[in-house]
Structures are given as structure tokens and as C-alpha cells.
Short mmCIF file of C-alpha atoms in Angstrom, two decimals:
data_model
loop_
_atom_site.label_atom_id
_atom_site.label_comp_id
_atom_site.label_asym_id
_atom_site.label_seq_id
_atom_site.Cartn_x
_atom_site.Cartn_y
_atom_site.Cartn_z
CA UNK A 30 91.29 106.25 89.08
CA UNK A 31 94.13 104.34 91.17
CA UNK A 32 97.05 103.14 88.42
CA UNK A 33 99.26 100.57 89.82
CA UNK A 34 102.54 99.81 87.55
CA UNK A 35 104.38 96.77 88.29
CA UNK A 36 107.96 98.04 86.64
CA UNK A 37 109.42 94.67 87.11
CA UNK A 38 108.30 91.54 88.81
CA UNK A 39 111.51 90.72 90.04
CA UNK A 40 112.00 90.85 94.14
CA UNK A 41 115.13 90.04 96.30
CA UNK A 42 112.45 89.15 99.11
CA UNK A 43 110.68 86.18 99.75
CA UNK A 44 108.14 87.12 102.48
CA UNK A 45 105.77 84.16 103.55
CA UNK A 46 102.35 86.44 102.68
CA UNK A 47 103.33 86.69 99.15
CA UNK A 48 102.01 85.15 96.55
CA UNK A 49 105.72 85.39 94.21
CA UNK A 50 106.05 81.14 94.25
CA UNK A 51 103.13 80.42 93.12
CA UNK A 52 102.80 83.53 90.35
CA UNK A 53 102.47 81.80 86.73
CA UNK A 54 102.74 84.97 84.62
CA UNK A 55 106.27 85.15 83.18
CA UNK A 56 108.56 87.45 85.36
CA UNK A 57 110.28 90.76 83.41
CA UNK A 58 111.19 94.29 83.57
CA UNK A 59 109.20 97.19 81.66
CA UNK A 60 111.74 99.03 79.17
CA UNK A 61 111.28 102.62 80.16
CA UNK A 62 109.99 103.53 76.78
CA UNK A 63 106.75 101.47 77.26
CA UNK A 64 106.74 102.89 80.59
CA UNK A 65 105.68 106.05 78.99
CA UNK A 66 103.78 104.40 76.23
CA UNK A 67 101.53 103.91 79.64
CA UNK A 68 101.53 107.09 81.02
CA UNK A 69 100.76 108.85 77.43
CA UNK A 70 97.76 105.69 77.35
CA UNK A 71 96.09 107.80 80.97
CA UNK A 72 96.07 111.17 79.20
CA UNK A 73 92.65 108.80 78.13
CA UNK A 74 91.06 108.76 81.48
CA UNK A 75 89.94 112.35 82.65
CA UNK A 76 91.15 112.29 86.27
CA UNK A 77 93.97 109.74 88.09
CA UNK A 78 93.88 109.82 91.96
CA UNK A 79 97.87 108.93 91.86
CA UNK A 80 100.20 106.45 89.82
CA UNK A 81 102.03 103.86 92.53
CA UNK A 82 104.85 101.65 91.67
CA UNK A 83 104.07 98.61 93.36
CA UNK A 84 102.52 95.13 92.70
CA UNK A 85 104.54 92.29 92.48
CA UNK A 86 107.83 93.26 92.32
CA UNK A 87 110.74 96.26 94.29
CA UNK A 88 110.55 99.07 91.92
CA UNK A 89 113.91 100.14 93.47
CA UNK A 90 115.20 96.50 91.62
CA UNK A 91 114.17 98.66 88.45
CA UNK A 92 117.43 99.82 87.04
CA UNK A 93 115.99 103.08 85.89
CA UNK A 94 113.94 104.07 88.43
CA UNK A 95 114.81 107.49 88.99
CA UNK A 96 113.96 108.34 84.84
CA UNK A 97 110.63 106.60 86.15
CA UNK A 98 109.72 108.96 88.95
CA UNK A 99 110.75 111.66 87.15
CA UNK A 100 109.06 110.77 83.68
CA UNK A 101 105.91 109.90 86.12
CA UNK A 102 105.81 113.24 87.42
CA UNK A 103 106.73 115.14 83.94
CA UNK A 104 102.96 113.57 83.33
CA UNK A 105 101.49 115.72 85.77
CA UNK A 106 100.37 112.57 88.13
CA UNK A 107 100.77 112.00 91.94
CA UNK A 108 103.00 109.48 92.34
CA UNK A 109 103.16 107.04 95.46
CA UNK A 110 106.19 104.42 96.04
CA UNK A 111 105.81 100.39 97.41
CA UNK A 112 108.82 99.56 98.82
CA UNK A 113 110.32 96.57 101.30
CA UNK A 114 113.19 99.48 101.90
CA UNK A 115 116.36 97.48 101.56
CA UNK A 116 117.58 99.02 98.37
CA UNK A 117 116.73 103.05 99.97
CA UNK A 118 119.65 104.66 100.35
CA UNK A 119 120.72 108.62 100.54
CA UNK A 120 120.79 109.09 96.93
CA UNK A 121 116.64 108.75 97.19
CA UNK A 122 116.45 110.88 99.82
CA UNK A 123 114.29 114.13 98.68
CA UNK A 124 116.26 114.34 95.30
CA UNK A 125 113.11 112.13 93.72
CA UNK A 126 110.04 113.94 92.75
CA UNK A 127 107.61 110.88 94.93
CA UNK A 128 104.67 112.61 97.17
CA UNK A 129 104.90 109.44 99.16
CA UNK A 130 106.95 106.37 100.27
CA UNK A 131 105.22 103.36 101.88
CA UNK A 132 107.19 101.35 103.32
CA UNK A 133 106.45 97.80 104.19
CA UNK A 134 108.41 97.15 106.96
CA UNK A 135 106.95 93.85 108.78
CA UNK A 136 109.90 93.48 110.14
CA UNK A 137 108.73 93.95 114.47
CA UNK A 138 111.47 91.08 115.58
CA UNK A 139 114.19 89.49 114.00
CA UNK A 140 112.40 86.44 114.37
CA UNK A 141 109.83 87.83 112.46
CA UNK A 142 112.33 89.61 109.35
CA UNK A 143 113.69 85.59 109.57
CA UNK A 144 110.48 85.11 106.76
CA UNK A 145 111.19 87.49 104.72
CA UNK A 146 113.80 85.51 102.68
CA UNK A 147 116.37 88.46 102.50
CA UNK A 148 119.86 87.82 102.55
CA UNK A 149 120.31 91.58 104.38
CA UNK A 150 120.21 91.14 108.57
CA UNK A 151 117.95 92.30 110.66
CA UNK A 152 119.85 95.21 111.67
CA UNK A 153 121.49 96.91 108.65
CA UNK A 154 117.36 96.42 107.29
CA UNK A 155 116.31 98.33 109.98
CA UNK A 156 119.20 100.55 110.17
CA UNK A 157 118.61 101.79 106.44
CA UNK A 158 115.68 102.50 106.80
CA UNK A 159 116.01 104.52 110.11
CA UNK A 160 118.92 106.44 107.92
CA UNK A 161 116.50 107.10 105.11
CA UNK A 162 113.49 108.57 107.21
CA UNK A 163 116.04 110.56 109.22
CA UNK A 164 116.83 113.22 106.84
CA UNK A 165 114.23 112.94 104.14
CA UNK A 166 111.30 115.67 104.61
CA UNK A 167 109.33 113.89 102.00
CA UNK A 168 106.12 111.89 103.22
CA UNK A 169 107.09 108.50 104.70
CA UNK A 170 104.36 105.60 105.79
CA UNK A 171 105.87 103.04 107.31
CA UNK A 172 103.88 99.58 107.21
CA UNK A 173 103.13 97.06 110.18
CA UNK A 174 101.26 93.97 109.25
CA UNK A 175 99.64 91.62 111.99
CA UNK A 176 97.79 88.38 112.15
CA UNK A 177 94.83 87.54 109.18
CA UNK A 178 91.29 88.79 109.94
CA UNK A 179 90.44 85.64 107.46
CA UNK A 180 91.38 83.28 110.13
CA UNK A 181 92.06 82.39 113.37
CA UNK A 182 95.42 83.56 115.27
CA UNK A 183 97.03 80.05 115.50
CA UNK A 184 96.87 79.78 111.65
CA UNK A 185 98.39 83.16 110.72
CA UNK A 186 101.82 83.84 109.13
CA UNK A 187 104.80 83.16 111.12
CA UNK A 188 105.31 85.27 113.54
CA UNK A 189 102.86 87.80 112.45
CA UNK A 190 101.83 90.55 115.08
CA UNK A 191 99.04 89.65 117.04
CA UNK A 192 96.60 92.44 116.61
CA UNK A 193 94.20 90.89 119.40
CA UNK A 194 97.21 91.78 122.22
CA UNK A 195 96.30 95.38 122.40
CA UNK A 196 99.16 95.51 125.16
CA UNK A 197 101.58 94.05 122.96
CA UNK A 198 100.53 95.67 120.13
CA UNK A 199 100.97 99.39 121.93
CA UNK A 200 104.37 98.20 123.12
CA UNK A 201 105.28 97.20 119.46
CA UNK A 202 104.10 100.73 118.04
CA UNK A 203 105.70 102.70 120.44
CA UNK A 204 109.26 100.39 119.85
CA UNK A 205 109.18 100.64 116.26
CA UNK A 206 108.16 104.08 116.25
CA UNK A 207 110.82 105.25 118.28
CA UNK A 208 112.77 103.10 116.37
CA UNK A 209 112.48 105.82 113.31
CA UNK A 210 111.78 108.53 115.23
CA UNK A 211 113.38 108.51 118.23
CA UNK A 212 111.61 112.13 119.36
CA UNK A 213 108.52 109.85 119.46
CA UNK A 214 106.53 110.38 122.75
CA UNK A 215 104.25 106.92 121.92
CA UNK A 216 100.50 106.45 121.47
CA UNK A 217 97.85 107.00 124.26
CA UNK A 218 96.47 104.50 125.80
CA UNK A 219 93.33 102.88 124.29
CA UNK A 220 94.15 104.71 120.85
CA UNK A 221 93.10 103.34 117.70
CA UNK A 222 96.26 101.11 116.54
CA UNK A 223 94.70 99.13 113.36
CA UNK A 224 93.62 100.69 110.50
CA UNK A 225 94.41 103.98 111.02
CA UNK A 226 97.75 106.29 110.93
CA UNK A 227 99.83 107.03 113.96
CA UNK A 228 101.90 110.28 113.47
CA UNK A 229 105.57 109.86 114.43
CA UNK A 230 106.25 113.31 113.30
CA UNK A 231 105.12 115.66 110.69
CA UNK A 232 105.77 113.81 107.34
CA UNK A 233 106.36 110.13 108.73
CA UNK A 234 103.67 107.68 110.17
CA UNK A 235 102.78 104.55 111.04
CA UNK A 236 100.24 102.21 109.75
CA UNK A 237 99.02 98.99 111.43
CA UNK A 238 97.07 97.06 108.97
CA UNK A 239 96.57 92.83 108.84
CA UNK A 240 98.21 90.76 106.51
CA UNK A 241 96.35 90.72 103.40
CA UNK A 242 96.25 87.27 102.12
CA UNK A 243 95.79 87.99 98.37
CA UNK A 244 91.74 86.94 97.60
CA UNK A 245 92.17 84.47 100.01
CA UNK A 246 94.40 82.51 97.22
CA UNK A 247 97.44 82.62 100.29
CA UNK A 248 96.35 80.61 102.78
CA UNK A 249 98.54 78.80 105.36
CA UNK A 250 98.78 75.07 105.48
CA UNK A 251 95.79 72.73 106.26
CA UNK A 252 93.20 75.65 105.59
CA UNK A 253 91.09 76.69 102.45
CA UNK A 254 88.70 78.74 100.99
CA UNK A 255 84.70 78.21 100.58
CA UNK A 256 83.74 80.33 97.29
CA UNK A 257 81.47 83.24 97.95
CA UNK A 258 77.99 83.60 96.13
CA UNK A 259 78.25 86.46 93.32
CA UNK A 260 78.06 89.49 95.24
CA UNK A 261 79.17 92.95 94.32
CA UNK A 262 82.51 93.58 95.34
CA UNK A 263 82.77 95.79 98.51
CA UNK A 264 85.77 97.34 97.21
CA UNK A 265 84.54 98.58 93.57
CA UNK A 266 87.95 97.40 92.71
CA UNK A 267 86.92 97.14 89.12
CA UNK A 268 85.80 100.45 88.46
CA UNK A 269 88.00 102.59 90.52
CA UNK A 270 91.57 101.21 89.73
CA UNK A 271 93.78 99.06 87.05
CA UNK A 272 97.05 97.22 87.28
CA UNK A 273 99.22 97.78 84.51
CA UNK A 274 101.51 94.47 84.74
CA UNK A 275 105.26 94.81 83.51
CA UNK A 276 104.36 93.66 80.14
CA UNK A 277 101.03 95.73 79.47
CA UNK A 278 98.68 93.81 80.85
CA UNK A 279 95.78 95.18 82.01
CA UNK A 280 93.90 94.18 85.56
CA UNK A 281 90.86 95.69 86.88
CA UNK A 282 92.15 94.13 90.53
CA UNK A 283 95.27 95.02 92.84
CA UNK A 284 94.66 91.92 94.37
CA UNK A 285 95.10 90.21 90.87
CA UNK A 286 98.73 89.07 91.06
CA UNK A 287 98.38 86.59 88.56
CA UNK A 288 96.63 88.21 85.75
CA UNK A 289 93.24 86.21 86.15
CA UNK A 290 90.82 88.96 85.32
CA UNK A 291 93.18 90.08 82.39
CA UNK A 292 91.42 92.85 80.45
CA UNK A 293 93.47 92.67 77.73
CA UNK A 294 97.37 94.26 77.01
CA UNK A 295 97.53 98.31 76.50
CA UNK A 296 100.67 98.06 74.26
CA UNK A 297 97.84 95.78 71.52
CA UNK A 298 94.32 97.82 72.40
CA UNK A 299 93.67 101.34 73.14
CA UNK A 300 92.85 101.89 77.18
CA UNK A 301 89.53 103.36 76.47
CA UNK A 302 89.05 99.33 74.75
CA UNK A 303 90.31 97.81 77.90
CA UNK A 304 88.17 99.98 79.90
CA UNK A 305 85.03 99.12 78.81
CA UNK A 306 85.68 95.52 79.42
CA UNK A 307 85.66 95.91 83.04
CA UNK A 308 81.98 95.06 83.99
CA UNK A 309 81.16 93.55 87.46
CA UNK A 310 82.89 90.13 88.07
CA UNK A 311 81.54 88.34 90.42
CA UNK A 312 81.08 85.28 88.58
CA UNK A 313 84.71 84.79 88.42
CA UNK A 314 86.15 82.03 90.23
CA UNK A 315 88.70 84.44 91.49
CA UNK A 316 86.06 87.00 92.53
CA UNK A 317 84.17 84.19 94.01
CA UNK A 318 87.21 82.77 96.44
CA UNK A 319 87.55 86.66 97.41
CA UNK A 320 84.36 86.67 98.96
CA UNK A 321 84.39 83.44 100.23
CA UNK A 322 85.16 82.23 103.88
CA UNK A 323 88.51 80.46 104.65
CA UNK A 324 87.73 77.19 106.83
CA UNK A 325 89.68 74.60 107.59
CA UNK A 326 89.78 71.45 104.92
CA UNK A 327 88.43 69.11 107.07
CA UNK A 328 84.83 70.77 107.29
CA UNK A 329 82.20 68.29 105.23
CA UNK A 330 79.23 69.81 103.77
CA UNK A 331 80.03 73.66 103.46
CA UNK A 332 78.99 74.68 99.33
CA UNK A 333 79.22 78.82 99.66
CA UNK A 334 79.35 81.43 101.83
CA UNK A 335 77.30 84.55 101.80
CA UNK A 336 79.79 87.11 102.22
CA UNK A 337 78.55 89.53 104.14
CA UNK A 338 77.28 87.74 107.01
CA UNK A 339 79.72 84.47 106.94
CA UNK A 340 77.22 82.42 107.26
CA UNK A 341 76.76 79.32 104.65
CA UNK A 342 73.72 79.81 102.35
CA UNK A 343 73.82 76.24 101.22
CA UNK A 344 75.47 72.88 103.34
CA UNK A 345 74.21 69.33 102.92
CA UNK A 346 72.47 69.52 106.40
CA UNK A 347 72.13 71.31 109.63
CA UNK A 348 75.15 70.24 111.94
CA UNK A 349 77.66 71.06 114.35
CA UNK A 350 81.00 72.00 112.01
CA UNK A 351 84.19 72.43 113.76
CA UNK A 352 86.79 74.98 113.09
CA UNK A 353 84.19 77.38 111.03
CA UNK A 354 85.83 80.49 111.16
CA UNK A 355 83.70 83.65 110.21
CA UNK A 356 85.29 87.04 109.07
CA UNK A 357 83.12 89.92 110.67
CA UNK A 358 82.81 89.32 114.34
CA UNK A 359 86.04 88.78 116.24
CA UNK A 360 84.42 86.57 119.15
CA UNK A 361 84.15 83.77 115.99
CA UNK A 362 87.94 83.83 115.57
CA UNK A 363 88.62 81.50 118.41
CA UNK A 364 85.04 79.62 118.37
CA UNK A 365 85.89 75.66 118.15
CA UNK A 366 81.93 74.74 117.31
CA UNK A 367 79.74 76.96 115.64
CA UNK A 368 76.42 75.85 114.74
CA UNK A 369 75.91 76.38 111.00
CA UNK A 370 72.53 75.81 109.20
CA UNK A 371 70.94 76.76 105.72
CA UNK A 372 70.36 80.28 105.41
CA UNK A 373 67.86 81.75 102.68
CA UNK A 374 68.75 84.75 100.89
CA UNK A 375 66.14 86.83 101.74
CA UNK A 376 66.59 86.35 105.29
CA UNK A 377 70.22 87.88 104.91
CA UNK A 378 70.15 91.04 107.07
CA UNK A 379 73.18 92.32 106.00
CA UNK A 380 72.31 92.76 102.15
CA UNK A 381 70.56 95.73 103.70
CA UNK A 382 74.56 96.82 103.45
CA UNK A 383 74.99 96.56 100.25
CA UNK A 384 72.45 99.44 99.29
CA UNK A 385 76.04 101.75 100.59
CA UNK A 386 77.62 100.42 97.66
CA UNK A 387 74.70 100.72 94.61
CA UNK A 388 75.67 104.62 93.99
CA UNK A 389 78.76 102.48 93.10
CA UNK A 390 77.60 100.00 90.71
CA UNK A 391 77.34 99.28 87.34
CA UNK A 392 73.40 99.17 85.74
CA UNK A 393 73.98 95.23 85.83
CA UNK A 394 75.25 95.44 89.17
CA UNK A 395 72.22 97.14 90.41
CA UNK A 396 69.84 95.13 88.49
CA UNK A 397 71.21 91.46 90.06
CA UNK A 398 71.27 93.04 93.66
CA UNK A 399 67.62 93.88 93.58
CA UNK A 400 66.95 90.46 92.25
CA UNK A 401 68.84 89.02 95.02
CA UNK A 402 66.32 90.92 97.65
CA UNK A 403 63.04 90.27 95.62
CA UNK A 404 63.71 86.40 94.86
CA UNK A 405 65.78 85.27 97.50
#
């Protein structure tokens, strides 16, 4: 199991992907005492894959976080670090017992660390973090995030990197890569940039990844989201991981920033309790937007969305919609017209798919994906 611990929900960035303004849950900072009311709540669950402090919040805001890592570790767990790296500075440097720092640097221009709300420039943000992966032998991932696979380039986050530039997009990785690591002979040409990790030396690399829009709930202006028919999720968020919010809540979903799918609070009911809540979720309006298909508003007609194939399984009539924008094939990105018509279940070639995830499933899971291929 994945445990992500928010230690405080307090941030001094405001980047434009994140969801902080429009959070509801109250903001706060976990005393360190419940912090290992927590950890001494996973001696419960039989294996952990790694504890990460991330979420919604800088852990290095958290005024104790070296007691943190160290009481993390004193639990036996692999523990992995979120950061925005403004607040590293020497002191963390391999005196802190973290098997990993990911750093989510952004940041490729100026123009670009401009959205990030921070009150540091440009330059001393980048130059701390050069200083910190300099001399630190400790694993180091260092985060790029481009344009939205959810929709189309022109809509994406202020000047996010456009991942569909593969010659910008090697320039960029070899510039911020020699950036950090100045020994850095670049990528080769035609290498897998997204998705995967480019070594800039033995215990630092670089990650490429798009902008994750948060269940589609983070949307940029003019454009929302068509709610996706109950499907299993692809990710088997909810039985592989929980969020532990600052104040004990309990989320079967990283993506959860709000505390929607709220199992319950592990400082009132024992985690074994909480656990067997989690159950598929599909039904769940924020499950449902997840798997849905961001379009823009103006599009008339358009109830759901099957998932897998981003096509709609139900609209008022067949017609030409413009601005559909689908989220598996790239050539759909930059369609204008797309012609959309009803689509019956059963006639959904890729629920062949989902038969990779059923070794994955709950019972109930299983039972309501072989009902979807027997009745359509």
C-alpha cells in the first residue's frame, strides 16, 4: 500500500494547476504526536510500498519536519519527499534519512515560474535547487510538467510545456538538465521524453510528465467536464493507496484533495474500520467527473462519456459537435468537428481492456463489469 501524509496544508505557492483556492477542508498542521499515532495505525496493514509526504501542502513548511523523517523511518517504512524546493537548503542535504526527493520543479522559463505565485525569483528558485542536488548523493527526481492530455494545447495552463514540440521539448530537457547537472551530455535524439526517467547522473533524474488536472475538477476557463459512466477505475486507486489528511482523515484517492470520498478519520476508528469501507466508487460524482471527458461548455447534447474510448454513449441526437476533445488519440487534440453519435455499450471495443484490470477488482467490481458486456 502507497500512504500519502499531508503534514500540513499550508503552501507558500500558488501554482495555476492546483486545486489550493478552491479546497473547502479547513487548512492545519499535524502535531507530530498524531503523526505517529499514524504510523503506529500501518503496523495494521501487512506490507507499505513507501510513506510520501505530499498532498496538499510543502512538508518542508512543517516546522518539525526533520523529527518527521526521522520518526518515519524509526517505523521501518520507505519514505519518499513532495517538494516545490524553495525551502531545501544544505541542512537537508544527506543528513535526512528520505530514499527519495521529488522535486516539482515546473519552473522551464521565468515566464513560466511567473504562475507559481512565489514571492522567491526565478533565479535564487532555480539556484537552490541546483545547490541542493549538487552535493547531496541521496536520490533526486526532478519534475517537468507540460500541457494537459485532457485537452487541447490552446487551453492548457499558462505557459505549460508543450509536450507535442518534440524539438522544443528535447531542447528544454537537455537545458534544464544541464541546468542541475552540468556534466549532462543530453538525451538522444528520438528518445522517449514523457513518461519516463531521463538519467542526469547516478542518483538524480528527470521526469517529464503532463499536468495533472486533479479528476478533471481543474479545468481552465470556458471548458468543463462530461461525467463518465461507472467504470472501474484504471488506477485501482482505492485499493492500493490512502491519503491520510493533516487532521486524520482518511482518502482512498491521491487525487482527492478535498476529502470527497472521506472514509472516515483514523484518530476516531481503527484503520482496519476505515479499510474496509473502501469498496469500488464509481458511482461517485467525483469518480464519475474522473472518468469523464473535458469539452468545451458550449457543446449541446453530450450526457456521458464512456471512458475508455471517449466516445459519448448517450447525446440527444446524432450531430456535428464542435470542440469535442477526446483523451486517447492525440490526432483528436486539435480536431475542430468530430462527428459524435450514440454508441451502445456492447459495441465498446475497448471494454475488452478492462479484463487487464479484473485480477484487480473487488467481487462487486467484477460482477458489474461482466454485466456491462452481457447487457450492454
Amino acid at each position: 500500500m502507497q500512504v500519502f501524509i499531508e503534514l500540513t496544508r499550508f503552501c507558500n505557492f500558488a501554482c495555476d494547476f492546483c486545486p489550493q483556492p478552491s479546497i473547502a477542508r479547513p487548512s492545519g498542521v499535524m502535531p507530530l504526536s498524531e503523526l505517529r499515532r499514524v504510523l503506529e495505525a500501518l503496523r495494521a496493514v501487512p506490507w507499505i510500498e513507501y510513506v510520501m509526504f505530499s498532498n496538499l501542502g510543502e512538508p518542508l513548511l512543517y516546522p518539525e519536519f526533520a523529527e518527521a523523517c526521522r520518526m518515519v523511518k524509526s517505523f521501518g517504512h520507505t519514505l519518499y519527499v513532495t517538494t516545490h524546493g524553495e525551502r531545501l537548503e544544505d541542512k537537508h542535504k544527506n543528513t535526512l534519512p528520505v530514499d527519495c526527493w521529488f522535486i516539482s520543479y515546473r519552473s522551464t522559463s521565468e515566464q513560466a515560474f511567473a504562475h507559481r505565485g512565489a514571492r522567491a525569483s526565478y533565479e535564487d528558485y532555480t539556484r537552490r535547487i541546483a545547490s541542493f542536488v549538487e552535493s547531496n548523493t541521496q536520490p533526486v527526481t526532478i519534475y517537468l510538467m507540460g500541457n494537459s492530455e485532457w485537452y487541447n494545447l490552446e487551453a492548457g495552463f499558462a505557459d505549460a510545456l508543450d509536450l507535442a514540440d518534440r524539438r522544443k521539448l528535447e531542447e528544454t530537457v537537455n537545458a534544464v538538465g544541464r541546468r542541475f547537472c552540468p556534466e549532462f551530455g543530453g538525451v538522444e535524439r528520438g528518445a522517449t521524453l514523457v513518461g519516463v526517467h531521463v538519467p542526469l547522473r547516478p542518483n538524480v533524474s528527470l521526469y517529464t510528465s503532463r499536468t495533472c488536472n486533479w479528476a478533471n475538477r481543474v479545468l481552465p476557463a470556458g471548458y468543463t467536464v462530461v461525467p463518465g459512466l461507472p467504470h472501474p477505475c484504471p488506477y485501482g486507486y482505492y485499493q492500493r493507496q490512502i491519503v491520510v489528511y493533516w487532521n486524520g482523515d482518511v482518502s482512498p484517492c491521491c487525487l482527492d484533495y478535498d476529502g470527497e470520498l472521506k472514509l472516515g478519520n483514523l484518530f476516531a476508528d481503527p484503520l482496519p474500520a476505515l479499510l474496509a469501507r473502501r469498496k469500488c466508487v464509481q458511482s461517485h460524482p467525483f469518480c464519475q467527473d474522473c472518468m469523464g471527458t473535458v469539452v468545451r461548455k458550449s457543446i449541446p447534447g453530450l450526457k456521458h462519456v464512456c471512458y475508455y474510448c471517449a466516445e459519448p454513449l448517450q447525446t440527444a441526437e446524432t450531430k456535428q459537435l464542435e470542440g469535442f476533445i477526446g483523451w486517447m488519440e492525440p490526432p483528436k487534440y486539435k480536431a475542430e468537428l468530430v462527428q459524435l453519435k450514440p454508441l451502445e455499450l456492447a459495441d465498446c471495443k475497448p471494454l475488452e481492456r478492462i479484463d487487464a484490470f479484473l485480477d484487480d477488482m473487488t467481487p462487486q467490481a467484477h460482477r458489474l463489469v461482466e454485466s456491462w458486456k452481457t447487457e450492454g
